Amino acid sequence: MTDAAYPVRTERTRLAVAGARATTRSIVGDSERSGRFGNLLFVAMLLLGVGTALVALSAIIVWAYVTGRPLLSTDLLTNYPSTVNPRAAGYRPAILGTVYVISGVVALIVPLGVGAAVYLEEYADGTKWWNRLIELNIQNLAGVPSIVFGILGLAFIVRGPISLGFVAAAGSLTLALLVLPTVILASREAIRAVPSSIRHGSLALGATQWQTVSRQVLPAALPGILTGVILAVARAIGEAAPLLLVGAVTFVTFDPRFFDGGYSVLPVQIFQYAGRPQEDFRILAAAGVLVLLLVLLVINATAIWLRHRYEREW
Amino acid sequence: MPSRQTTNETLSSTDRRVAALAPGPPVNIATGQAADPGAGEREVTFRLEGVSVRYGEALAVKDVTMDIHHKDITALIGPSGCGKSTLLRCLNRMNDLIPSARVSGRLWYHGEDVYGPKVDPVQVRKLIGMVFQKPNPFPKSIYDNVAFGPRTTGMKGDMDEIVERALRSAALWDEVKDRLKENAYGMSGGQQQRLCIARCIATEPDVILMDEPCSALDPISTARIEDLMHELKEQYTIVIVTHNMQQAARVSDRTAFFTAEVDEATDVRTGVLVEYDRTEKVFSNPGDERTENYVTGRFG
Ligand SMILES: Nc1ncnc2c1ncn2[C@@H]1O[C@H](COP(=O)(O)OP(=O)(O)O)[C@@H](O)[C@H]1O
Ligand SMILES: [Mg+2]
C-alpha cells in the first residue's frame, strides 16, 4: 500500500503516520531498506523541515513575548478572565478546560485507536468486504475537515441522541472523534513496521497469536503508537474550530467541571481576547499564546517521557 | 515400525507431551513401505506419507514420502525453489500462517497426525522449534529473548537457570554472560543466530527445524553453528535445510535430495523428493543420476 493510494489525508494524519512508522523502524532496526544515499537525502529533508518549523516557531514566540511582555506573570495562570480589567485577567479556567478536554481525548482514543489498529492489522481478514469497508471509512474520515466534526458533535453529542449539553465531556468526545482516525492510521503504521519475522519467531516458539501480539508486536510498536498519539493530540490542543461549535465559547469565570457547567479552552479564550478593540486585550492575547505553548510543552514532554520509559524497557 | 510405547509407565516426558497433542486413542499408523531402507532400526520422529503442498493452485511440493529419525540430523538439499522451506514449514505447521497454503497427505509425528482435526498448532510448535534463515531476535534484551519462550509456555523453574542453561547449550554463555540485559540487536549476526537457537532450546523442544541457518553468516560463525549442531544432536532431532552441500555432508546423518519439475504449460515449479538415504551414500554413491549431477556440482 502506498500513500498515493489515499490522497485525502489531512496534515495531522500525514505527520502522525510518518512519525509512528519512523519510530517503530528505529526500534526494530529496519536498516536495510534505505541505502546510504537515501539516508543522506532523508537527513537533508529532515533538517530543512526542522529548520523551517523552528524559524516559524521562534517568530511566533518572539512576537508573543515582545507583545505580551507587559502582562507576563504567574497571574496569567491563576487568575480568572475578565472583560473589564485586562491587567488582572488570566487564563485559569481555559487552562483547566484544555487539560480536561485533552485528558478525556487521550483516555478515549488510546484504547479505541490501538484496539482498532490491532484488529485491522493482526486479526482482520483484509479480503472480507466488511473489513475493507471499515478501512475505507477510516481513510476517508482522516481526510474530513475538523469543522465537520464540530457540526457532528453539536448535532449528536451536545444535542440529539447523546445530549450531553455544552460541557467539557462533549468537547472531549468531539475531538476524540476528530483524531481517532489519525490515531488508528498511525497505530497501524507503527504495528505494520514491526517485521513479520518477529511474529514468526514468536509463533514458532509456541506462543499464541494473542501472546505474540501483546508481548512482541505491541511492545515493539508502542513507542511508534505513542508518537502518533502525541502528534495527533498536539494538533487537537490547537483546534478551536470544532470546539467553538460544542460549547467552548462560554465566558467562564469559574473552574470548569467535566460533566456540567460551561467551559472554555485556551485557543478559544485567546481568540476572544484578540477580537477586542482595546490594546490591553491584544497584549493579553499575546501572553495567552505563550501560555498555550507552555501547556503544549508540558503535555508533550509528559508524553515523550512516557514513550522513553517504554523504549527503555528492554 | 516406529517403537511407540503404549504403556504409561514407560512413556518419556516428550512422549507424554506428544500424547497430549491430540486427546483420544493412539492413532494407528498405516503400514506403508518406508522410502528409507534403514527405517525400523531407530525410532521414527516424523513419517511423511504422500505429503503435497499447494499455494493456491500452484503445486509447490508433490507427494513426499519419507521417515525422519529420532536424534538424527536430516538435511534437505536441492536447488532453490524446490520446496525445501515449504516442506520444513509443514513439520511445525508454520504453513498455517500462509493463507493460500494447503497441505495434503499424511504427516505423523510420533504416531500423531500433525494435521489432525483436534491438534492445536500452538502445541505442535512448542514441541517442534524453528530457527530461521535470517537471524530474528526480538527487540529485547538477550535475557528476555531466551526467557520469552519459557514464560509464554508457562515453564516451571528458576528462570535465571533456564536462561543460563539454554545459552550454554548454544555455546553463547561466555560471550554474553556480562551483558544479558543489553539489547540483542547489538550482537553480531552469528551471535544473533546462536541466540535464536538458544531461544529455541529454552522451551525444551523435541525437534529443531533449521531453514538455511548459516546462509546469512560468515564462515567462522557458520563453523561454530555446525559444531553446535553436533552437540545438539545428542538431545534433539534436527532437520536442516541447506544450500551448502559441504555443510550437508559435514553435519547430517541422512540427506534428502529434492529437485524442481517444471510444468511446461503453467510454468509452475513443483518440488519432488528424488533420493533419501544415509548422507555418505547420497554423496558417494547416489542412486539417481539427478542427485549425482547435483552433488558433484554439475547442476544447480
Ligand atoms: N508464501 C508463498 N506463497 C506462494 N508461493 C510460495 C510461497 N512460498 C514459497 N512459494 C513457492 O513455492 C515454491 C517453493 O518455495 P520454497 O519452499 O521457498 O523453496 P526452497 O526453500 O527450496 O528454495 C517456490 O516456487 C515458491 O515460489
Ligand atoms: Mg528456502
XYZ file of C-alpha atoms and ligand atoms in Angstrom:
642
model
C 0.000 0.000 0.000
C 1.385 3.339 -0.935
C 0.440 6.712 0.431
C -0.501 7.749 -3.088
C -3.499 5.433 -2.895
C -5.031 7.668 -0.237
C -4.589 11.237 -1.388
C -7.114 12.672 1.038
C -5.143 12.947 4.219
C -5.049 15.955 6.419
C -1.720 17.230 7.590
C -2.286 15.957 11.114
C -2.703 12.437 9.748
C 0.307 12.513 7.422
C 2.519 13.738 10.232
C 1.267 11.234 12.801
C 1.551 8.301 10.388
C 5.082 9.203 9.318
C 6.179 9.690 12.917
C 4.715 6.381 14.025
C 6.387 4.485 11.196
C 9.794 6.072 11.700
C 9.756 5.403 15.437
C 8.950 1.711 15.113
C 11.577 1.311 12.392
C 14.196 2.785 14.675
C 13.268 0.211 17.321
C 13.127 -2.923 15.232
C 16.298 -1.861 13.448
C 14.997 -1.823 9.890
C 18.139 -0.503 8.281
C 18.364 -2.345 5.015
C 15.571 -0.546 3.248
C 17.317 2.761 2.818
C 20.775 2.911 1.327
C 23.423 5.466 2.080
C 22.106 7.900 -0.464
C 18.540 7.549 0.763
C 19.763 8.272 4.265
C 21.588 11.444 3.261
C 18.626 12.745 1.320
C 16.321 11.914 4.192
C 18.529 13.683 6.703
C 18.768 16.749 4.460
C 14.994 16.897 4.081
C 14.532 16.417 7.811
C 16.913 19.276 8.577
C 15.126 21.510 6.097
C 11.762 20.684 7.652
C 13.017 21.124 11.192
C 14.684 24.391 10.221
C 11.526 25.836 8.699
C 9.465 24.779 11.691
C 11.987 26.227 14.129
C 12.123 29.576 12.311
C 8.314 29.838 12.298
C 8.092 28.799 15.937
C 10.754 31.266 17.045
C 8.997 34.028 15.126
C 5.764 33.300 17.000
C 7.482 33.071 20.364
C 9.450 36.279 19.829
C 6.348 38.150 18.663
C 4.245 36.821 21.559
C 6.973 37.581 24.063
C 7.638 41.092 22.822
C 3.936 41.931 22.596
C 2.777 40.158 25.734
C 5.706 41.068 27.978
C 3.903 43.754 29.998
C 1.419 41.165 31.258
C 3.701 38.165 31.818
C 3.334 36.918 35.364
C 2.014 33.879 37.186
C -1.301 35.769 37.458
C -1.850 34.667 33.864
C -2.041 31.057 35.033
C -4.007 31.579 38.206
C -6.435 34.451 37.548
C -9.936 34.236 36.102
C -10.750 36.085 32.881
C -12.376 39.489 32.837
C -13.996 41.662 30.211
C -13.347 44.885 32.047
C -9.886 44.631 33.540
C -7.358 43.052 31.150
C -4.471 43.808 33.514
C -5.859 41.444 36.176
C -7.327 38.863 33.787
C -5.903 35.355 33.441
C -6.407 32.008 31.760
C -7.085 29.700 34.688
C -10.452 28.255 33.537
C -9.206 27.946 29.958
C -6.088 26.053 31.046
C -8.206 23.710 33.179
C -10.689 23.350 30.317
C -7.886 22.427 27.909
C -6.417 19.919 30.355
C -9.842 18.313 30.958
C -10.711 18.118 27.293
C -7.319 16.683 26.324
C -7.284 14.148 29.174
C -10.696 12.985 28.028
C -9.455 12.739 24.438
C -6.420 10.666 25.424
C -8.469 8.365 27.645
C -10.841 7.717 24.736
C -8.502 7.419 21.772
C -5.697 5.281 23.151
C -7.749 2.157 23.910
C -10.095 2.630 20.957
C -7.421 3.583 18.450
C -4.926 0.901 19.442
C -7.665 -1.730 19.680
C -8.945 -0.910 16.216
C -5.429 -0.886 14.794
C -4.577 -4.264 16.354
C -7.784 -5.752 14.999
C -7.236 -4.437 11.491
C -3.539 -5.312 11.299
C -3.347 -8.601 13.176
C -6.742 -10.231 13.055
C -8.942 -8.883 10.255
C -9.059 -10.790 7.007
C -8.454 -7.999 4.508
C -10.274 -9.852 1.759
C -13.631 -9.655 3.543
C -15.856 -6.808 2.377
C -16.742 -5.531 5.826
C -13.105 -5.115 6.808
C -12.413 -3.291 3.559
C -15.399 -1.050 4.238
C -14.090 -0.219 7.708
C -10.667 0.575 6.271
C -12.076 2.796 3.565
C -14.158 4.655 6.110
C -11.211 5.304 8.387
C -9.142 6.541 5.469
C -11.910 8.915 4.467
C -12.639 10.133 7.985
C -8.972 11.079 8.338
C -9.485 13.480 5.463
C -12.600 15.190 6.786
C -12.114 18.854 7.851
C -12.333 19.441 11.585
C -15.347 21.794 11.361
C -17.458 18.871 10.126
C -16.694 17.026 13.338
C -17.770 20.150 15.202
C -21.157 20.055 13.494
C -21.425 16.338 14.186
C -20.594 16.967 17.840
C -23.215 19.673 18.092
C -25.925 17.554 16.480
C -25.212 14.191 18.108
C -23.231 14.796 21.284
C -24.321 18.185 22.625
C -27.885 17.762 21.392
C -29.566 14.807 19.729
C -29.127 11.223 20.901
C -26.366 11.792 23.458
C -27.460 15.251 24.681
C -24.533 15.937 26.985
C -25.040 19.678 26.728
C -22.266 22.233 26.280
C -19.813 20.583 28.663
C -16.139 19.630 28.568
C -17.048 15.964 28.075
C -18.788 16.890 24.825
C -15.623 18.694 23.733
C -13.543 15.596 24.557
C -15.861 13.307 22.661
C -15.898 15.578 19.624
C -12.121 15.969 19.492
C -11.717 12.227 20.115
C -13.828 11.521 17.024
C -11.709 14.011 15.118
C -8.340 12.448 15.980
C -9.429 8.807 16.251
C -8.940 8.034 12.529
C -5.498 9.613 12.703
C -4.573 7.568 15.753
C -5.836 4.360 14.125
C -3.847 5.014 10.962
C -0.713 5.954 12.903
C -1.019 2.898 15.164
C -1.500 0.637 12.154
C 1.582 2.105 10.567
C 3.583 1.521 13.750
C 2.297 -2.063 14.003
C 2.932 -2.735 10.331
C 6.520 -1.551 10.686
C 7.171 -4.470 13.059
C 8.672 -7.067 10.701
C 6.803 -10.339 10.289
C 9.998 -12.208 11.196
C 9.331 -11.177 14.801
C 5.792 -12.564 14.693
C 7.052 -15.789 13.114
C 9.831 -16.099 15.678
C 7.319 -15.763 18.470
C 4.750 -18.145 16.986
C 7.462 -20.709 16.264
C 8.236 -20.789 19.993
C 4.695 -21.922 20.713
C 3.275 -18.523 21.639
C -0.381 -17.995 20.786
C -1.410 -15.209 18.456
C -2.581 -13.077 21.348
C 0.693 -13.648 23.233
C 2.564 -12.695 20.094
C 0.541 -9.513 19.670
C 0.587 -8.463 23.300
C 4.156 -9.406 24.205
C 6.060 -8.826 20.984
C 4.208 -6.722 18.447
C 2.619 -4.151 20.748
C 5.713 -3.512 22.903
C 7.787 -3.043 19.752
C 5.144 -0.771 18.221
C 4.258 1.139 21.386
C 6.754 3.989 21.088
C 5.607 4.460 17.488
C 1.978 4.400 18.562
C 2.708 6.950 21.296
C 4.475 9.166 18.779
C 1.358 9.053 16.623
C -0.846 9.823 19.624
C 1.368 12.735 20.701
C 1.341 14.251 17.237
C -2.414 13.788 16.875
C -3.196 15.195 20.323
C -0.846 18.136 19.877
C -2.938 19.073 16.858
C -6.142 18.597 18.815
C -4.990 21.014 21.521
C -4.751 23.760 18.967
C -8.123 23.028 17.372
C -10.521 25.864 18.017
C -12.994 25.372 15.173
C -14.851 22.217 16.267
C -14.804 23.268 19.905
C -16.468 26.583 19.071
C -19.475 24.564 17.984
C -19.673 22.301 21.019
C -19.701 24.956 23.708
C -16.171 26.053 24.389
C -17.284 29.645 23.821
C -18.731 30.201 27.245
C -17.085 33.070 29.037
C -16.361 31.243 32.279
C -15.184 32.951 35.411
C -15.205 29.775 37.484
C -13.346 26.446 37.397
C -14.991 24.191 34.800
C -16.159 20.671 35.538
C -16.105 17.701 33.210
C -19.782 16.809 33.020
C -21.613 20.029 33.775
C -21.282 23.766 33.529
C -19.729 25.790 30.752
C -16.092 25.504 29.789
C -13.551 27.205 27.630
C -10.232 26.166 26.134
C -7.070 28.135 25.525
C -7.244 28.744 21.764
C -10.855 29.937 22.061
C -10.103 32.223 25.003
C -7.153 33.732 23.119
C -9.371 34.189 20.087
C -11.960 36.018 22.191
C -9.426 38.401 23.721
C -7.760 39.060 20.398
C -11.070 40.217 18.937
C -11.495 43.036 21.439
C -10.631 46.558 20.327
C -8.632 47.661 23.397
C -4.857 47.393 23.099
C -4.528 45.760 26.537
C -6.613 42.747 25.445
C -4.341 42.273 22.440
C -1.402 42.142 24.829
C -3.324 39.643 26.944
C -3.930 37.510 23.854
C -0.223 37.527 23.008
C 0.603 36.449 26.550
C -2.044 33.717 26.145
C -0.157 32.350 23.145
C 2.829 31.808 25.415
C 0.583 30.057 27.936
C -0.780 27.778 25.183
C 2.765 26.947 24.076
C 3.713 26.214 27.668
C 0.761 23.873 28.150
C 1.630 22.144 24.878
C 5.206 21.770 26.019
C 4.192 20.238 29.339
C 1.747 17.774 27.746
C 4.210 16.746 25.029
C 7.083 16.444 27.473
C 4.992 14.121 29.647
C 4.074 12.001 26.637
C 7.656 11.823 25.409
C 8.870 10.903 28.872
C 6.304 8.092 28.891
C 7.479 6.940 25.482
C 11.095 6.807 26.617
C 10.145 4.763 29.613
C 8.658 2.133 27.322
C 11.561 2.283 24.909
C 13.999 1.506 27.684
C 12.058 -1.497 28.886
C 14.316 -3.975 27.149
C 7.535 -49.635 12.540
C 8.288 -46.890 14.996
C 8.750 -48.150 18.519
C 5.977 -46.186 20.103
C 5.316 -47.315 23.647
C 1.754 -47.582 24.729
C 2.064 -48.258 28.437
C 2.022 -45.190 30.581
C 4.949 -46.058 32.866
C 7.407 -46.281 30.005
C 6.405 -43.040 28.339
C 9.216 -40.476 28.255
C 8.459 -36.843 29.109
C 8.363 -35.946 25.417
C 6.036 -38.837 24.678
C 3.656 -37.622 27.316
C 3.652 -34.133 25.867
C 3.177 -35.618 22.413
C 0.293 -37.713 23.653
C -1.292 -34.539 24.982
C -1.276 -33.075 21.470
C -4.347 -34.918 20.376
C -6.577 -36.399 23.027
C -8.126 -39.744 22.212
C -6.826 -43.205 21.462
C -3.386 -43.504 19.874
C -3.555 -43.310 16.118
C -2.919 -46.488 14.242
C -0.008 -45.923 11.967
C -0.611 -47.177 8.473
C 1.986 -49.643 7.340
C 3.452 -48.111 4.240
C 6.703 -49.105 2.626
C 9.146 -46.600 4.033
C 11.232 -44.770 1.483
C 14.324 -45.400 3.525
C 15.648 -48.936 3.918
C 17.143 -48.068 7.308
C 13.715 -47.487 8.825
C 12.836 -49.609 11.767
C 16.272 -49.635 13.294
C 15.570 -46.308 15.035
C 12.568 -44.551 16.376
C 10.753 -42.515 13.758
C 10.000 -38.899 14.690
C 8.216 -37.841 11.525
C 6.592 -40.068 8.958
C 5.504 -38.324 5.796
C 3.113 -40.165 3.514
C 2.373 -38.542 0.184
C 2.685 -35.020 1.519
C 1.870 -32.368 -1.075
C 1.665 -28.617 -0.588
C -0.152 -26.129 -2.769
C -0.056 -22.362 -2.750
C -3.442 -21.581 -4.224
C -3.486 -23.572 -7.460
C 0.273 -23.990 -7.744
C 1.634 -27.323 -6.543
C 4.872 -26.473 -4.695
C 5.733 -29.900 -3.246
C 4.458 -33.170 -4.659
C 3.938 -36.474 -2.957
C 6.805 -36.671 -0.487
C 7.100 -39.906 1.460
C 9.913 -40.252 3.965
C 10.730 -41.043 7.608
C 12.725 -38.652 9.772
C 14.531 -40.441 12.564
C 14.863 -39.662 16.231
C 18.075 -37.798 17.177
C 19.317 -37.737 13.628
C 20.362 -34.682 11.712
C 18.393 -34.828 8.490
C 19.455 -32.470 5.713
C 17.114 -31.320 2.966
C 19.082 -30.220 -0.079
C 18.247 -29.211 -3.615
C 18.150 -26.240 -5.948
C 16.423 -23.038 -4.970
C 12.639 -23.087 -5.266
C 12.264 -26.858 -4.993
C 10.112 -26.574 -1.881
C 12.583 -27.341 0.916
C 11.394 -24.461 3.105
C 7.789 -25.247 2.274
C 8.182 -28.855 3.384
C 10.062 -27.824 6.522
C 7.268 -25.421 7.491
C 4.772 -28.282 7.270
C 6.530 -30.085 10.090
C 5.590 -27.485 12.722
C 2.554 -26.085 10.949
C 4.138 -22.745 10.221
C 2.477 -23.066 6.811
C -0.794 -22.327 8.589
C 0.359 -18.705 8.637
C 0.306 -18.504 4.836
C -3.371 -18.218 3.937
C -3.032 -19.755 0.458
C -1.042 -22.803 1.617
C -2.817 -26.197 1.617
C -1.216 -29.387 2.859
C -2.444 -32.813 1.788
C -1.249 -36.345 2.508
C -0.485 -37.650 5.981
C 2.142 -36.351 8.349
C 2.704 -38.337 11.545
C 4.747 -37.094 14.469
C 5.465 -39.882 16.956
C 2.324 -41.529 15.658
C 0.110 -38.454 15.972
C -1.412 -36.854 12.916
C 0.085 -33.343 12.860
C -2.791 -32.093 10.735
C -5.449 -33.971 12.699
C -8.644 -32.088 13.471
C -8.027 -31.904 17.230
C -4.418 -30.791 17.020
C -3.626 -27.274 18.163
C -0.782 -25.795 16.052
C 0.420 -23.873 19.106
C 1.047 -27.162 20.940
C 2.860 -28.553 17.885
C 5.207 -25.570 17.810
C 6.040 -25.942 21.479
C 7.487 -29.366 20.685
C 8.961 -28.542 17.295
C 11.062 -25.404 17.374
C 12.355 -23.480 14.398
C 15.400 -21.391 13.515
C 15.009 -19.109 10.534
C 17.234 -18.197 7.634
C 17.791 -14.639 8.773
C 18.502 -14.216 12.496
C 15.340 -12.748 14.007
C 15.982 -11.855 17.643
C 13.241 -9.916 19.397
C 13.908 -6.217 20.067
C 14.507 -7.016 23.730
C 17.401 -7.885 25.986
C 19.415 -11.053 25.445
C 17.918 -12.436 28.650
C 14.334 -11.660 27.639
C 14.876 -13.192 24.218
C 15.741 -16.527 25.812
C 13.153 -16.233 28.580
C 10.301 -15.399 26.211
C 9.503 -18.980 25.212
C 9.600 -20.469 28.733
C 7.496 -17.574 30.042
C 4.806 -17.855 27.394
C 4.583 -21.602 27.690
C 4.461 -21.273 31.480
C 7.543 -23.372 32.170
C 8.270 -24.010 35.828
C 11.658 -23.439 37.401
C 14.211 -20.745 38.073
C 14.239 -18.502 35.006
C 17.875 -17.463 35.507
C 18.867 -21.115 35.428
C 16.752 -21.853 32.383
C 18.312 -18.923 30.525
C 21.850 -19.858 31.516
C 21.365 -23.477 30.538
C 19.967 -22.528 27.135
C 22.757 -20.033 26.461
C 25.364 -22.606 27.475
C 23.825 -25.213 25.197
C 24.018 -22.710 22.359
C 27.708 -22.029 23.147
C 26.904 -18.388 23.783
C 27.059 -18.067 27.545
C 30.692 -16.994 27.887
C 30.285 -14.269 25.290
C 27.157 -12.712 26.747
C 27.084 -13.524 30.460
C 28.145 -9.970 31.349
C 25.621 -8.251 29.121
C 22.421 -10.222 29.499
C 20.434 -7.026 29.964
C 21.649 -5.470 26.731
C 19.584 -5.319 23.591
C 20.077 -8.364 21.368
C 20.372 -6.094 18.329
C 23.850 -5.142 19.497
C 25.172 -8.668 18.818
C 26.920 -9.855 15.671
C 24.914 -11.831 13.104
C 26.455 -15.132 14.190
C 25.733 -14.405 17.841
C 22.174 -13.430 16.970
C 21.658 -16.744 15.206
C 23.034 -18.669 18.180
C 20.735 -16.601 20.391
C 17.835 -17.750 18.220
C 18.999 -21.329 18.725
C 19.246 -20.725 22.494
C 15.771 -19.216 22.458
C 14.507 -22.329 20.742
C 16.312 -24.723 23.116
C 14.989 -22.865 26.170
C 11.468 -24.162 25.542
C 12.839 -27.747 25.623
C 11.569 -28.842 22.237
C 11.839 -32.342 20.870
C 12.772 -31.309 17.354
C 14.644 -28.286 15.980
C 13.955 -27.233 12.402
C 16.559 -25.008 10.767
C 15.978 -23.244 7.473
C 19.363 -22.348 5.993
C 20.549 -21.123 9.398
C 24.004 -20.158 8.140
C 23.206 -18.561 4.824
C 23.464 -15.035 6.253
C 26.636 -15.744 8.250
C 30.397 -15.591 7.714
C 32.453 -18.826 7.569
C 33.643 -18.614 11.187
C 30.120 -18.190 12.554
C 28.993 -20.975 10.231
C 31.639 -23.306 11.622
C 30.566 -22.521 15.179
C 26.951 -23.307 14.386
C 27.932 -26.556 12.687
C 29.896 -27.563 15.805
C 26.881 -26.636 17.847
C 24.640 -28.874 15.770
C 26.874 -31.836 16.501
C 26.425 -31.185 20.219
C 22.690 -30.580 19.984
C 22.294 -33.864 18.153
C 22.787 -35.692 21.449
C 19.489 -34.319 22.665
C 17.405 -33.212 19.737
C 16.148 -34.380 16.412
C 17.314 -31.810 13.871
C 16.051 -31.147 10.361
C 18.137 -28.662 8.428
C 17.556 -27.101 5.045
C 20.793 -26.105 3.440
C 22.015 -24.716 0.200
C 25.519 -25.714 1.005
C 26.309 -29.299 0.067
C 29.547 -29.387 2.062
C 27.502 -28.410 5.073
C 25.018 -31.196 4.486
C 27.890 -33.647 4.088
C 29.619 -32.401 7.234
C 26.729 -32.285 9.663
C 23.957 -34.618 8.612
C 23.279 -38.303 9.121
C 20.733 -38.531 6.351
C 20.193 -36.407 3.314
C 17.089 -35.904 1.227
C 17.650 -34.510 -2.242
C 14.794 -32.592 -3.860
C 14.513 -31.173 -7.311
C 12.009 -28.998 -9.111
C 9.989 -30.303 -12.014
C 8.750 -27.512 -14.234
C 5.284 -27.830 -15.707
C 5.731 -26.518 -19.258
C 2.102 -25.471 -19.629
C 1.704 -23.409 -16.435
C 5.370 -22.685 -15.676
C 4.824 -23.876 -12.091
C 7.851 -25.396 -10.367
C 6.964 -28.425 -8.295
C 9.378 -29.949 -5.797
C 9.785 -33.723 -5.728
C 11.874 -35.960 -3.495
C 14.475 -37.664 -5.672
C 16.545 -39.565 -3.190
C 16.719 -40.033 0.556
C 19.418 -42.073 2.208
C 22.359 -42.032 4.545
C 24.451 -38.968 3.834
C 27.599 -40.952 2.906
C 25.572 -42.913 0.402
C 23.933 -39.851 -1.148
C 27.267 -38.132 -1.601
C 29.497 -41.059 -2.547
C 27.209 -43.447 -4.336
C 23.934 -41.757 -5.244
C 21.211 -43.925 -6.663
C 19.816 -41.328 -9.027
C 21.554 -39.521 -11.845
C 19.972 -36.193 -10.886
C 21.373 -36.493 -7.375
C 24.799 -37.305 -8.723
C 24.745 -34.296 -11.034
C 23.709 -32.042 -8.183
C 26.154 -33.242 -5.529
C 29.064 -33.199 -7.935
C 28.183 -29.626 -8.825
C 27.178 -30.266 -12.412
C 23.740 -28.838 -11.857
C 22.067 -26.309 -9.587
N 4.160 -17.755 0.669
C 4.166 -18.276 -0.575
N 3.125 -18.037 -1.407
C 3.125 -18.553 -2.662
N 4.103 -19.307 -3.173
C 5.166 -19.587 -2.393
C 5.250 -19.081 -1.051
N 6.409 -19.516 -0.509
C 7.013 -20.248 -1.462
N 6.275 -20.307 -2.597
C 6.626 -21.030 -3.818
O 6.824 -22.384 -3.507
C 7.962 -22.887 -4.184
C 8.928 -23.472 -3.202
O 9.470 -22.424 -2.404
P 10.409 -22.708 -1.171
O 9.777 -23.728 -0.306
O 10.746 -21.405 -0.559
O 11.699 -23.330 -1.880
P 13.175 -23.505 -1.333
O 13.174 -23.277 0.143
O 13.548 -24.890 -1.720
O 14.014 -22.512 -2.056
C 8.523 -21.730 -4.998
O 8.101 -21.890 -6.335
C 7.935 -20.524 -4.379
O 7.696 -19.540 -5.357
Mg 14.103 -21.742 1.315
